[in-house]
Structures are given as C-alpha cells and as structure tokens.
Amino acid sequence: MQYDLVVVGGGPAGLAAAIEAKENGVEKILLIERDRELGGILQQCIHNGFGLHIFKQQLTGPEYAERFINILKEKNIEYITNTMVIDITDKKEVYILNEKLGYKKINAKAVILAMGCRERTRGAISIPGFRPSGIFTAGTAQRFLNIEGYMVGKKVVILGSGDIGLIMARRLTLEGAKVLAVVEIMPYSTGLTRNIVQCLKDFNIPLLFEHTVIDIKGKSRVEGVVVAKVDENKNPIKGTEIYYECDTLLLSVGLIPENELSKKAGVIIDKRTSGPFVTESMETNIEGIFACGNVVHVHDLVDYVTLEAKRAGKAAAKYINGTLKRDGIKVVTINGRGIRYVVPQIINVNNSNEVTLFFRVDNIYKDCKLEVRLNEKVIKSIKKNKVTPGEMETVNIDFSKLDVKQDDKLFVEVKE
Amino acid sequence: MEKINLICIECPMGCNLEVIKDKDIEVKGNKCKRGKDYALKEIENPKRVLTTTVILKNSYLKRLPVRSDGEVPKSLLFDCIDYLNKIEVEAPVKMGQVIVENILNTGINIIASRSVEKLP
Amino acid sequence: MYDVLIIGAGIIGTSIARELSKYNLKVCVLEKDNDVANGTTKANSAIIHAGYDAKNGTLKARLNVLGNKMFDELCRDLDVPFKRIGSLVLAFDDNDVNTLHKLYDNGIKNGVKDLYILSKEEVINIEPNVNKTVKAALYAKTAGIIGPFEMAIALAENAYENGVEFRLNSEVIDIKKEDVYVVYTKNEKFKARYVVNCAGLYADKINDMVSKNRFKIIPRRGEYYLLDKSVKLVNHIIFQCPTKLGKGVLITPTVHGNTLIGPNAEDLEDKEAINTTREGLRFVLDTAKKSVEDIPVGMSITNFAGLRARTELDDFIIKEAEDSKGFINVAGIESPGLSAAPAIALYVLDILKSSGLEFVRKNNFKNKRKGIIKFSDLSFEEKNELIKKDSRYGRIICRCEEITEGEIVDAIKRPLGATTLDGIKRRVRAGMGRCQGGFCSPRVMEILSRELKVKMEDIIKDHEGSYILTGPTKKEVD
C-alpha cells in the first residue's frame, strides 16, 4: 500500500492536518484512527468552550470535531477507523493492524504524527495505600460517563485542579454524584478561572490548595482517602491530615504526550515538552515526519491545535512536492528564566517570515514582561498583567525584520 | 445588606470581586468595566450553558451529547438535568437538531451536539 | 471422595496439583479467592534464586537448588516466560566482601553451580550503571526471572487439563478428621484421604483446624516500584548483601522488560495489609540507590506490596502433622519459595508416598500446556495467518502492551479463565502498561461483559466487592 501522506490519529490535530494537506495539493492521503470513530478525545468532551478563536463560538467538543469530520468527508480524504498503528520506521514505513486488513505495511512519502497524549497515573506519582477499584484518571472516567454511559461512583474526591478535573467535578455532580473536594498540590490551579467558578463554586465544591492525597483506604473498592497539606518541598505536613470517606478517587494529575510510536521511528523527544523536537514547519528530526497537536506539547485550546496542525499539513504538502526549504540558517529557541518550554525548538529562517512561538511559564507571574531576545538583543517585550502555567502564551516573531546568523539563539524569558 | 464574593471570568486576570447588595448594588475589585457588568449579571440573573448526555437508542452509541443553545438560569440547572435524564432519543440524529424545545419554559432549546447514524 | 485435597491455589498449591496430576489420583484444589495465584504469588520479586543464600542443611537450601534446575524444562512445557539472566550480590565495603565469601562457600556447599566472585572492574563492565563504589560482587549464573502468576496459572491449567478439579471462592472453614478428612467450605463439604495445606498466609489457621502442634504465620510485607519498559537500568538481578530481614532491596529487569525495585521487609499483624506506605516506598528507593545511584522515579508506572508468609522458624515447614496422619503442612513458604516450588512439589509427593498414598503413573498425561499466544511476538506472516483464522487478533485493545481482543477472549474462555479485570491483566498483561488500564479498561470490560454475559456494572477489578462502575447514567436499567 502506497500513500503520499499518512496521518496517525483522527482527532482535531490529525483532521486539520489531513484537510490542510489536501487543500495544498496532496492527493493520496490516509488518516488512521484507532477508535471506532473520528474526533479523538473531543468526542468525550461534551462541555463547551471549544472554537472561540477559530469559529468565534463556544462549541462543545463533538461539535468542533464534527465540523472537521464533515470537511474531511467532503474532500474525500480516505480514512480508516478501528485501526492501530503498530510501528513506524524512519523510512516512513507505517505498519497498521485492523480486523479487516490484518497486519499491513504502508509506504508513505510523508507522515504526520497526531497521536495526542495519555494521562498520568496513580503509579506515576506513587500515591501510597491499597489498590482498590474506584481509582480512575479523569479522562477514563469521562469516557465511561459520556461515551459508554456509566457512572463511576457516588462520593468522589478529585486530585488535581486542572481543567479535566474541574470539568469532571461538574459532570459527576450533574450526573448525581457528590464531589467532596478537589485537592490541588500547587498553591494555584492550572485550570481556567471560568471552570473554577462554573464547576466548583457553582456547586459549593471545596478546592484545597497545597494539599495532596497521601493514602488510599479500601481493600476491594475505595473506602476513603487521606488528604494532607504539603510544605514547599511538597512533603505532607504532620497533623494536617483530613480523612474523606468516599468511594471514588479521580486523578487529574497531568497529561503526557504519547510518543511511543515517534520513538520507534527514531524521532528525538524533547524532555521539556515530552514531545518531538520540531521546526517551525512542525517537522521532526526525521525528514518527512511531522508532528502536531498534543503529541508535540499539551495544549489548552483546541484552536491552537488546529492552527498547529494546519502548519504541519501545509509543510507536509510542501515536502511531498519538494518545496520545503530546510537549508540555510537555523535558529534554536531557548526557554529562559520562568519559561518551561518553547515550541518550535528549531526555526529555519529561510522557510518563514513570521513564526509564532508557543510557550508556557513555570509559575504564576503578575505584572511582568514576556521578553524575546535574539542572543543579547531584546527584540520583543510584551507587558502582561498575569501569566499562568495553565495558559499557553504565544508571541509572533517577524524574521524578515531581523538580521539572523547561523546558530543564533532566541530566548524567551519572564522579566518581573 | 448582603456581601457576595465572586471571581470574574471575563479575562485571565480573574479579579476577586466584592458585590455589596443594599438599596443599590456596588461592585468592588474589578480592574475593568467588563468585570462590573459580569458581577451585576451574576448577582441579578446568573445563567449557565447546560451540557449533558441523554439516553440514545437505535445506535451503537449509548448516549447522545446535548447542549443548551443559550444560557439557562443557574437555579434551573438541576431541574433541566432531571428532565433530560428521563427522555430517550432515537438515532438517526443530526447535529443541531432540537431535542427539547423551550426546556422548562426558559425559552432555551436543548440541541444535539453531534450527528449519529442509526444501526444498520 | 478425593485422594488428595489441596488447600490454596498459589504457586505451591498449583505446583503440587500439577505434579499429582501425573498420577491416577482424584485431586481437588480449594481456593478461597475468585482466581488462582491471587495472593502472595502475584506480589513478589519474581526471582528464581540460585540458592547460595539459604543456610546449608535447611529445606530451603536443598529445595531451592533442586527447584532452580527444573525451571527450563518446566517453563518450556508450560509456555511460561523465564530468563536465566544471572544475579549479582554487591559488596560495598570489607564487611560486605566477607559476606560475599560466606555466601559463596555456603552456595558451594548447597550445590550451586556457576558461582563466581567478580572484581570491581568486572562488575562495572557488565553493569555500567551500578554505583562505582562497589568493591566486588557474587555472580550467580543460574539465577533467573520469571512470571510467577503466569507460572501458577499455567500449572493450574495443566493440572486441570489432566483431571484435577478446582473450586474457586471456596474458603475452607472447618476440617474434621473422621476415618477420612472432611473439609467444609461455606456451601460444600469434601471428603479426602489426604489434605495438603498450602494456604499461604492462612496456613496456620488451616493447621489449627486439625493439629495441636501450632505454628504462627507472620505476614512480612514488601513494597515495590515498577518502572516503565523504556528504562534499562541493569542487566542482571542486583542484590545488596543480605541482612537479618532477608535478601534486601533488589533491582532487576522483569521477564517482560520492566524494572522492578524492592522489597523492604516489615513484619505485621494484619494478613490483609497489602497497602503500600510512604515510609516503605521511601525506604525502598533510598536503599536501592546504594546499588544504582540514578533511579528514574519519574518513570514509575505502579507500586504494589506483597505479604510473605513466614514462621518463627528459619525454614519451610513441609511435613505430615505428627498428630494427624494424612495432613501435610506446606507452610512458611517465604523466599526462596517460588524458586523451590517444583522441588517442593516433588518433596510433598514423597511425603504422601511415605504416608501410604499409592502412585500409579498416568499413561495419558499431557505434559505440555500451550499458553495464550503473544500476538506482538509473532512474525508479520504469523500475525496475518492468525487474523485470518480469528479476526479478533486484528483488534488491539491494550495499546501500551499491544494486546489484541483475540488474546483477551482466549484468557476468558480457557479453563480457569479470567473473570475479572485483574484476571485478564495477569493472563495477558492488558492494563500492565504505562497507562495502567486508562485506555483499555473500558474495552476490556466490554469484552468481559460480552463473553461472560454479565452487566458492565457487575464486572469487578479483582477481589469480591471491587466493582468498577455503579450503574448506567440516568439510573436507567438497559
């Protein structure tokens, strides 16, 4: 089987990338999705808030997904569902598996990785205690509730105040559960303020900052959890323990880009993002393998995912018809003080006039400046009332106005 | 006199607002006008977009995600949910299709958030 | 009326059952839990020890060394993963080096082959990540790693295929000695000429029903870290010098490619205390760092704790009760119990023989058991052939471990098949990967529901009462 472009993942990233590639002249595209239908994680995100930038509306996840699925179908882009990609090589050989076709090898001229991310588990943060049933990551609970149609528990404690945890606090409450508390280890929430208000305050669900779960009770099913305050080193403080009698513990403790396949292809992963090193064209270190969406870095806005995916699709199209410029001056972006990471990590100056940098700060900063430096020279300075790790920031850099030399470094920093 | 604390959600600042309700309504803590407007609305007539699922029949999918096509009064949220929990929808469904018209007389419709085909 | 009733379907009970199934005997295994291998057998270091550690002259020493030799053939016949990767006991100071020599001498006396003392350079050469302060190491080539519950399940399946009966959810609540033994569970009673007590943590409780010669089982808890498969920390089983509490904290690859770190050793009262603790896990990490300094804790995918059954004695208790002929205790089987299991089985058979049980070999004993096909290990062509026969092998359910629906259905349908989420996990590894079932558990539950014809909300994770879902949303009854 031979295709021009194979897109791995039929969520918002894969969909937008495939559509953009088609619109830019790529003919033989195959979109591969492991679930029963397209749409990715959006299908279980039944709440609204998606598409404020792209559609100027606040759509629900399924609505956002369906818009793109319709375009994909209108453009006659080939896709297969219930199909797992088992392996990818650096020669862009893609091995797929499904019940109808069996185990097949596909040769592609270009590949776009759009596998999204997975959730951090209890084991990854080593919460001590028993191992009863009733412990779910928020996303798995969301799948049970919204797709399979099952309730996961009656009395719930949620660890983690990121958006997924907050959304599930409301969702569970609306479906008849009692959410006893949302427990957050940091002194702030990475979730949107809107969600704090409409998911917690609306339902009088307490939010405990600087607290974490230190023990889980229950031999068969969760019977309760012990929550304690933590010090600056995130160690529990003796005497602050609170016991919550509950039957369910939901974990919303982080998302990890799912790059097992990327590694198989020889793609180099950036430890700061847990995603591939990418250029401004979303190309990885392997020629012709691109990546976009949560597999590159965890996004908060699906709108940014769509934009990023379009960049990847467009670049893949250029690559396939031989017009993707990769020679010439390369600049590296560096996360400076206060910045956790910057994407893209590498910029081919010849290929781009304006490049948008996406980055996250590592803490809440108020009344500060986001500064971009080309080596020592400050080229951009943006005043910010408040920046927080939960909200990705962007800054546009116009390279046509800069005098850039090979190996120049672009720093992004927080200046207080 | 009543004192109510709110967090403004109009922008990422998330100003802590204090609303004092007496003969008049006074808003403190907002850094811009949007905050004041938000506070007044939240005090007078708080409304919310409702999203949930309803039972779906005749399809491989067991639940249909639905949404309100506007905001319903916050006080009616659980009543709307109770109402929606009792209905059943049959596939096929088209995204945007009205599932419940004028739910509990709010003037707001509940519509399907996605299309679903029926079982072959 | 049974010839032999075995109480407990852990690694010991199933080993004995399989051995007995080679003979024309009516055998039944009573297991209190809802699955085999659901006690200590599923939560241990999974090591087949070389046998230098146990004191010379003890049953532990003798049966460890004997048992160790039996694993290659046994695992081949039963299709169980086993790798002889060898072990190193590290010495960090002169005291340690002394201990190494003592272990070496003891090992030679015990009959351990391929035992060597390695120099610092030799150690670092084969284990580059080991702490450079290491002085020497005892290298035992015959040590290995195994899947312990895979082994017990395989033994049980093979025993079943060869005529042994199994009763799950059958806790023994009383035993009366009349002319034969009458063993009572909640709903049934069984008559048997011989009873073999392999009840692990509760072997004392079972013994007390029959014999006045009491012993006490003390649960010793050990906690572990399991690291992601992408971590390649060590090539061998890495021990530190043993202390009074046992062999200490080890670091080892598992037979599936993960890295296992642990256990600590804490004597408890509660026989159900399989919870991990902050202090225990901290101790495990801090102690392990002595062997390998840089342990990537961030790559931990899960923690667990296991309870080993020990007695106040320093050796296994494997003998016929003096005041109750025909009642054989196999108790206090802590380390090196797993390593000794095949030899323990033979030893128990000898005891039964001495006690008067007649052994007539079956001529139709099926000595081979085919395990569940590991789809991801098949070649390109083999994969496609298999999918042609059964298309369910074309549907990946567990993304992290690449497990297909075909394998999961096999795990349910075969004798003593899985009925719970963890039962599936233990048989085919779905849910053992880095996402710990986050992706696959809704799908695995759907398959269990379909194959066992039970409602989704009736599927349990492991032990009774471990329901996962409370019911459909909207409180509707579908």
PDB file of N, CA and C in Angstrom, chain C residues 326-386:
ATOM      1  N   GLY C 326      -1.864 -38.005  57.428  1.00  0.00           N
ATOM      2  CA  GLY C 326      -2.520 -37.689  56.162  1.00  0.00           C
ATOM      3  C   GLY C 326      -2.715 -36.200  55.932  1.00  0.00           C
ATOM      4  N   PHE C 327      -2.378 -35.404  56.951  1.00  0.00           N
ATOM      5  CA  PHE C 327      -2.496 -33.947  56.812  1.00  0.00           C
ATOM      6  C   PHE C 327      -1.089 -33.393  56.665  1.00  0.00           C
ATOM      7  N   ILE C 328      -0.810 -32.861  55.482  1.00  0.00           N
ATOM      8  CA  ILE C 328       0.540 -32.382  55.181  1.00  0.00           C
ATOM      9  C   ILE C 328       0.564 -30.861  55.189  1.00  0.00           C
ATOM     10  N   ASN C 329       1.406 -30.302  56.026  1.00  0.00           N
ATOM     11  CA  ASN C 329       1.596 -28.856  56.028  1.00  0.00           C
ATOM     12  C   ASN C 329       2.675 -28.455  55.034  1.00  0.00           C
ATOM     13  N   VAL C 330       2.394 -27.428  54.237  1.00  0.00           N
ATOM     14  CA  VAL C 330       3.427 -26.819  53.387  1.00  0.00           C
ATOM     15  C   VAL C 330       3.340 -25.336  53.699  1.00  0.00           C
ATOM     16  N   ALA C 331       4.027 -24.963  54.782  1.00  0.00           N
ATOM     17  CA  ALA C 331       3.783 -23.629  55.340  1.00  0.00           C
ATOM     18  C   ALA C 331       5.069 -22.827  55.501  1.00  0.00           C
ATOM     19  N   GLY C 332       4.878 -21.526  55.675  1.00  0.00           N
ATOM     20  CA  GLY C 332       6.028 -20.645  55.849  1.00  0.00           C
ATOM     21  C   GLY C 332       6.866 -20.570  54.590  1.00  0.00           C
ATOM     22  N   ILE C 333       6.195 -20.662  53.459  1.00  0.00           N
ATOM     23  CA  ILE C 333       6.924 -20.688  52.185  1.00  0.00           C
ATOM     24  C   ILE C 333       7.225 -19.255  51.743  1.00  0.00           C
ATOM     25  N   GLU C 334       8.141 -18.636  52.483  1.00  0.00           N
ATOM     26  CA  GLU C 334       8.632 -17.326  52.056  1.00  0.00           C
ATOM     27  C   GLU C 334       9.804 -17.581  51.115  1.00  0.00           C
ATOM     28  N   SER C 335      10.571 -16.544  50.771  1.00  0.00           N
ATOM     29  CA  SER C 335      11.718 -16.745  49.884  1.00  0.00           C
ATOM     30  C   SER C 335      12.619 -17.827  50.467  1.00  0.00           C
ATOM     31  N   PRO C 336      13.107 -18.757  49.653  1.00  0.00           N
ATOM     32  CA  PRO C 336      13.036 -18.926  48.201  1.00  0.00           C
ATOM     33  C   PRO C 336      11.901 -19.866  47.763  1.00  0.00           C
ATOM     34  N   GLY C 337      10.694 -19.577  48.236  1.00  0.00           N
ATOM     35  CA  GLY C 337       9.561 -20.449  47.947  1.00  0.00           C
ATOM     36  C   GLY C 337       9.269 -20.618  46.469  1.00  0.00           C
ATOM     37  N   LEU C 338       9.272 -19.507  45.744  1.00  0.00           N
ATOM     38  CA  LEU C 338       8.983 -19.575  44.305  1.00  0.00           C
ATOM     39  C   LEU C 338      10.040 -20.421  43.606  1.00  0.00           C
ATOM     40  N   SER C 339      11.300 -20.179  43.942  1.00  0.00           N
ATOM     41  CA  SER C 339      12.399 -20.899  43.313  1.00  0.00           C
ATOM     42  C   SER C 339      12.330 -22.381  43.629  1.00  0.00           C
ATOM     43  N   ALA C 340      11.842 -22.701  44.830  1.00  0.00           N
ATOM     44  CA  ALA C 340      11.823 -24.091  45.277  1.00  0.00           C
ATOM     45  C   ALA C 340      10.570 -24.831  44.854  1.00  0.00           C
ATOM     46  N   ALA C 341       9.563 -24.092  44.387  1.00  0.00           N
ATOM     47  CA  ALA C 341       8.234 -24.679  44.157  1.00  0.00           C
ATOM     48  C   ALA C 341       8.223 -26.033  43.440  1.00  0.00           C
ATOM     49  N   PRO C 342       8.900 -26.196  42.306  1.00  0.00           N
ATOM     50  CA  PRO C 342       8.840 -27.501  41.636  1.00  0.00           C
ATOM     51  C   PRO C 342       9.426 -28.610  42.505  1.00  0.00           C
ATOM     52  N   ALA C 343      10.459 -28.266  43.273  1.00  0.00           N
ATOM     53  CA  ALA C 343      11.089 -29.267  44.143  1.00  0.00           C
ATOM     54  C   ALA C 343      10.240 -29.521  45.377  1.00  0.00           C
ATOM     55  N   ILE C 344       9.555 -28.496  45.854  1.00  0.00           N
ATOM     56  CA  ILE C 344       8.635 -28.662  46.975  1.00  0.00           C
ATOM     57  C   ILE C 344       7.550 -29.656  46.587  1.00  0.00           C
ATOM     58  N   ALA C 345       7.077 -29.529  45.355  1.00  0.00           N
ATOM     59  CA  ALA C 345       6.028 -30.432  44.887  1.00  0.00           C
ATOM     60  C   ALA C 345       6.507 -31.884  44.954  1.00  0.00           C
ATOM     61  N   LEU C 346       7.723 -32.133  44.465  1.00  0.00           N
ATOM     62  CA  LEU C 346       8.259 -33.496  44.495  1.00  0.00           C
ATOM     63  C   LEU C 346       8.428 -33.987  45.933  1.00  0.00           C
ATOM     64  N   TYR C 347       8.878 -33.090  46.776  1.00  0.00           N
ATOM     65  CA  TYR C 347       9.097 -33.426  48.192  1.00  0.00           C
ATOM     66  C   TYR C 347       7.779 -33.792  48.858  1.00  0.00           C
ATOM     67  N   VAL C 348       6.741 -33.044  48.560  1.00  0.00           N
ATOM     68  CA  VAL C 348       5.423 -33.317  49.136  1.00  0.00           C
ATOM     69  C   VAL C 348       4.899 -34.658  48.650  1.00  0.00           C
ATOM     70  N   LEU C 349       5.155 -34.952  47.373  1.00  0.00           N
ATOM     71  CA  LEU C 349       4.728 -36.240  46.842  1.00  0.00           C
ATOM     72  C   LEU C 349       5.415 -37.379  47.568  1.00  0.00           C
ATOM     73  N   ASP C 350       6.693 -37.176  47.893  1.00  0.00           N
ATOM     74  CA  ASP C 350       7.421 -38.189  48.669  1.00  0.00           C
ATOM     75  C   ASP C 350       6.772 -38.401  50.022  1.00  0.00           C
ATOM     76  N   ILE C 351       6.385 -37.303  50.667  1.00  0.00           N
ATOM     77  CA  ILE C 351       5.738 -37.397  51.971  1.00  0.00           C
ATOM     78  C   ILE C 351       4.421 -38.168  51.840  1.00  0.00           C
ATOM     79  N   LEU C 352       3.678 -37.851  50.802  1.00  0.00           N
ATOM     80  CA  LEU C 352       2.402 -38.543  50.592  1.00  0.00           C
ATOM     81  C   LEU C 352       2.642 -40.028  50.358  1.00  0.00           C
ATOM     82  N   LYS C 353       3.712 -40.317  49.621  1.00  0.00           N
ATOM     83  CA  LYS C 353       4.046 -41.714  49.339  1.00  0.00           C
ATOM     84  C   LYS C 353       4.372 -42.427  50.639  1.00  0.00           C
ATOM     85  N   SER C 354       5.226 -41.783  51.453  1.00  0.00           N
ATOM     86  CA  SER C 354       5.591 -42.388  52.738  1.00  0.00           C
ATOM     87  C   SER C 354       4.372 -42.574  53.622  1.00  0.00           C
ATOM     88  N   SER C 355       3.399 -41.703  53.450  1.00  0.00           N
ATOM     89  CA  SER C 355       2.215 -41.791  54.301  1.00  0.00           C
ATOM     90  C   SER C 355       1.223 -42.837  53.800  1.00  0.00           C
ATOM     91  N   GLY C 356       1.533 -43.428  52.650  1.00  0.00           N
ATOM     92  CA  GLY C 356       0.691 -44.533  52.205  1.00  0.00           C
ATOM     93  C   GLY C 356      -0.081 -44.309  50.922  1.00  0.00           C
ATOM     94  N   LEU C 357       0.026 -43.128  50.328  1.00  0.00           N
ATOM     95  CA  LEU C 357      -0.702 -42.868  49.085  1.00  0.00           C
ATOM     96  C   LEU C 357      -0.032 -43.619  47.941  1.00  0.00           C
ATOM     97  N   GLU C 358      -0.846 -44.340  47.148  1.00  0.00           N
ATOM     98  CA  GLU C 358      -0.300 -45.119  46.039  1.00  0.00           C
ATOM     99  C   GLU C 358      -0.193 -44.242  44.796  1.00  0.00           C
ATOM    100  N   PHE C 359       0.952 -44.348  44.170  1.00  0.00           N
ATOM    101  CA  PHE C 359       1.171 -43.530  42.978  1.00  0.00           C
ATOM    102  C   PHE C 359       1.264 -44.428  41.750  1.00  0.00           C
ATOM    103  N   VAL C 360       0.272 -44.310  40.859  1.00  0.00           N
ATOM    104  CA  VAL C 360       0.322 -45.038  39.594  1.00  0.00           C
ATOM    105  C   VAL C 360       0.349 -44.020  38.472  1.00  0.00           C
ATOM    106  N   ARG C 361       1.385 -44.013  37.679  1.00  0.00           N
ATOM    107  CA  ARG C 361       1.534 -43.016  36.635  1.00  0.00           C
ATOM    108  C   ARG C 361       0.459 -43.142  35.580  1.00  0.00           C
ATOM    109  N   LYS C 362      -0.036 -41.994  35.147  1.00  0.00           N
ATOM    110  CA  LYS C 362      -0.979 -41.969  34.027  1.00  0.00           C
ATOM    111  C   LYS C 362      -0.194 -42.230  32.755  1.00  0.00           C
ATOM    112  N   ASN C 363      -0.820 -42.936  31.792  1.00  0.00           N
ATOM    113  CA  ASN C 363      -0.117 -43.028  30.515  1.00  0.00           C
ATOM    114  C   ASN C 363      -0.603 -41.977  29.521  1.00  0.00           C
ATOM    115  N   ASN C 364      -1.549 -41.198  29.941  1.00  0.00           N
ATOM    116  CA  ASN C 364      -2.038 -40.162  29.015  1.00  0.00           C
ATOM    117  C   ASN C 364      -1.837 -38.758  29.580  1.00  0.00           C
ATOM    118  N   PHE C 365      -0.814 -38.604  30.387  1.00  0.00           N
ATOM    119  CA  PHE C 365      -0.560 -37.300  30.970  1.00  0.00           C
ATOM    120  C   PHE C 365      -0.136 -36.316  29.889  1.00  0.00           C
ATOM    121  N   LYS C 366      -0.841 -35.196  29.807  1.00  0.00           N
ATOM    122  CA  LYS C 366      -0.481 -34.174  28.830  1.00  0.00           C
ATOM    123  C   LYS C 366       0.501 -33.223  29.501  1.00  0.00           C
ATOM    124  N   ASN C 367       1.780 -33.358  29.148  1.00  0.00           N
ATOM    125  CA  ASN C 367       2.761 -32.568  29.877  1.00  0.00           C
ATOM    126  C   ASN C 367       2.968 -31.171  29.285  1.00  0.00           C
ATOM    127  N   LYS C 368       2.397 -30.933  28.103  1.00  0.00           N
ATOM    128  CA  LYS C 368       2.592 -29.618  27.519  1.00  0.00           C
ATOM    129  C   LYS C 368       1.330 -28.794  27.640  1.00  0.00           C
ATOM    130  N   ARG C 369       1.521 -27.539  27.974  1.00  0.00           N
ATOM    131  CA  ARG C 369       0.389 -26.624  28.024  1.00  0.00           C
ATOM    132  C   ARG C 369       0.729 -25.448  27.117  1.00  0.00           C
ATOM    133  N   LYS C 370      -0.198 -25.152  26.200  1.00  0.00           N
ATOM    134  CA  LYS C 370       0.061 -24.021  25.328  1.00  0.00           C
ATOM    135  C   LYS C 370      -0.532 -22.761  25.960  1.00  0.00           C
ATOM    136  N   GLY C 371       0.288 -21.773  26.154  1.00  0.00           N
ATOM    137  CA  GLY C 371      -0.178 -20.531  26.752  1.00  0.00           C
ATOM    138  C   GLY C 371      -0.945 -19.700  25.745  1.00  0.00           C
ATOM    139  N   ILE C 372      -1.364 -18.545  26.174  1.00  0.00           N
ATOM    140  CA  ILE C 372      -2.057 -17.616  25.295  1.00  0.00           C
ATOM    141  C   ILE C 372      -1.040 -17.042  24.322  1.00  0.00           C
ATOM    142  N   ILE C 373      -1.385 -17.060  23.046  1.00  0.00           N
ATOM    143  CA  ILE C 373      -0.490 -16.536  22.018  1.00  0.00           C
ATOM    144  C   ILE C 373      -0.161 -15.085  22.302  1.00  0.00           C
ATOM    145  N   LYS C 374       1.122 -14.755  22.206  1.00  0.00           N
ATOM    146  CA  LYS C 374       1.512 -13.366  22.374  1.00  0.00           C
ATOM    147  C   LYS C 374       1.593 -12.761  20.969  1.00  0.00           C
ATOM    148  N   PHE C 375       0.547 -12.082  20.579  1.00  0.00           N
ATOM    149  CA  PHE C 375       0.433 -11.570  19.229  1.00  0.00           C
ATOM    150  C   PHE C 375       1.628 -10.721  18.833  1.00  0.00           C
ATOM    151  N   SER C 376       2.078  -9.861  19.740  1.00  0.00           N
ATOM    152  CA  SER C 376       3.143  -8.924  19.398  1.00  0.00           C
ATOM    153  C   SER C 376       4.471  -9.626  19.126  1.00  0.00           C
ATOM    154  N   ASP C 377       4.591 -10.887  19.559  1.00  0.00           N
ATOM    155  CA  ASP C 377       5.834 -11.627  19.311  1.00  0.00           C
ATOM    156  C   ASP C 377       5.841 -12.346  17.965  1.00  0.00           C
ATOM    157  N   LEU C 378       4.667 -12.405  17.327  1.00  0.00           N
ATOM    158  CA  LEU C 378       4.589 -13.151  16.079  1.00  0.00           C
ATOM    159  C   LEU C 378       5.247 -12.389  14.932  1.00  0.00           C
ATOM    160  N   SER C 379       5.631 -13.131  13.913  1.00  0.00           N
ATOM    161  CA  SER C 379       6.196 -12.504  12.713  1.00  0.00           C
ATOM    162  C   SER C 379       5.059 -11.882  11.912  1.00  0.00           C
ATOM    163  N   PHE C 380       5.439 -11.112  10.904  1.00  0.00           N
ATOM    164  CA  PHE C 380       4.480 -10.467  10.010  1.00  0.00           C
ATOM    165  C   PHE C 380       3.498 -11.494   9.448  1.00  0.00           C
ATOM    166  N   GLU C 381       4.041 -12.581   8.914  1.00  0.00           N
ATOM    167  CA  GLU C 381       3.187 -13.587   8.281  1.00  0.00           C
ATOM    168  C   GLU C 381       2.323 -14.291   9.306  1.00  0.00           C
ATOM    169  N   GLU C 382       2.931 -14.628  10.474  1.00  0.00           N
ATOM    170  CA  GLU C 382       2.177 -15.333  11.512  1.00  0.00           C
ATOM    171  C   GLU C 382       1.013 -14.486  11.995  1.00  0.00           C
ATOM    172  N   LYS C 383       1.246 -13.182  12.093  1.00  0.00           N
ATOM    173  CA  LYS C 383       0.178 -12.285  12.542  1.00  0.00           C
ATOM    174  C   LYS C 383      -1.007 -12.381  11.584  1.00  0.00           C
ATOM    175  N   ASN C 384      -0.710 -12.297  10.298  1.00  0.00           N
ATOM    176  CA  ASN C 384      -1.789 -12.307   9.314  1.00  0.00           C
ATOM    177  C   ASN C 384      -2.508 -13.649   9.245  1.00  0.00           C
ATOM    178  N   GLU C 385      -1.737 -14.724   9.412  1.00  0.00           N
ATOM    179  CA  GLU C 385      -2.364 -16.050   9.432  1.00  0.00           C
ATOM    180  C   GLU C 385      -3.356 -16.142  10.574  1.00  0.00           C
ATOM    181  N   LEU C 386      -2.917 -15.636  11.730  1.00  0.00           N
ATOM    182  CA  LEU C 386      -3.756 -15.719  12.915  1.00  0.00           C
ATOM    183  C   LEU C 386      -5.031 -14.889  12.737  1.00  0.00           C
TER     184      LEU C 386
END
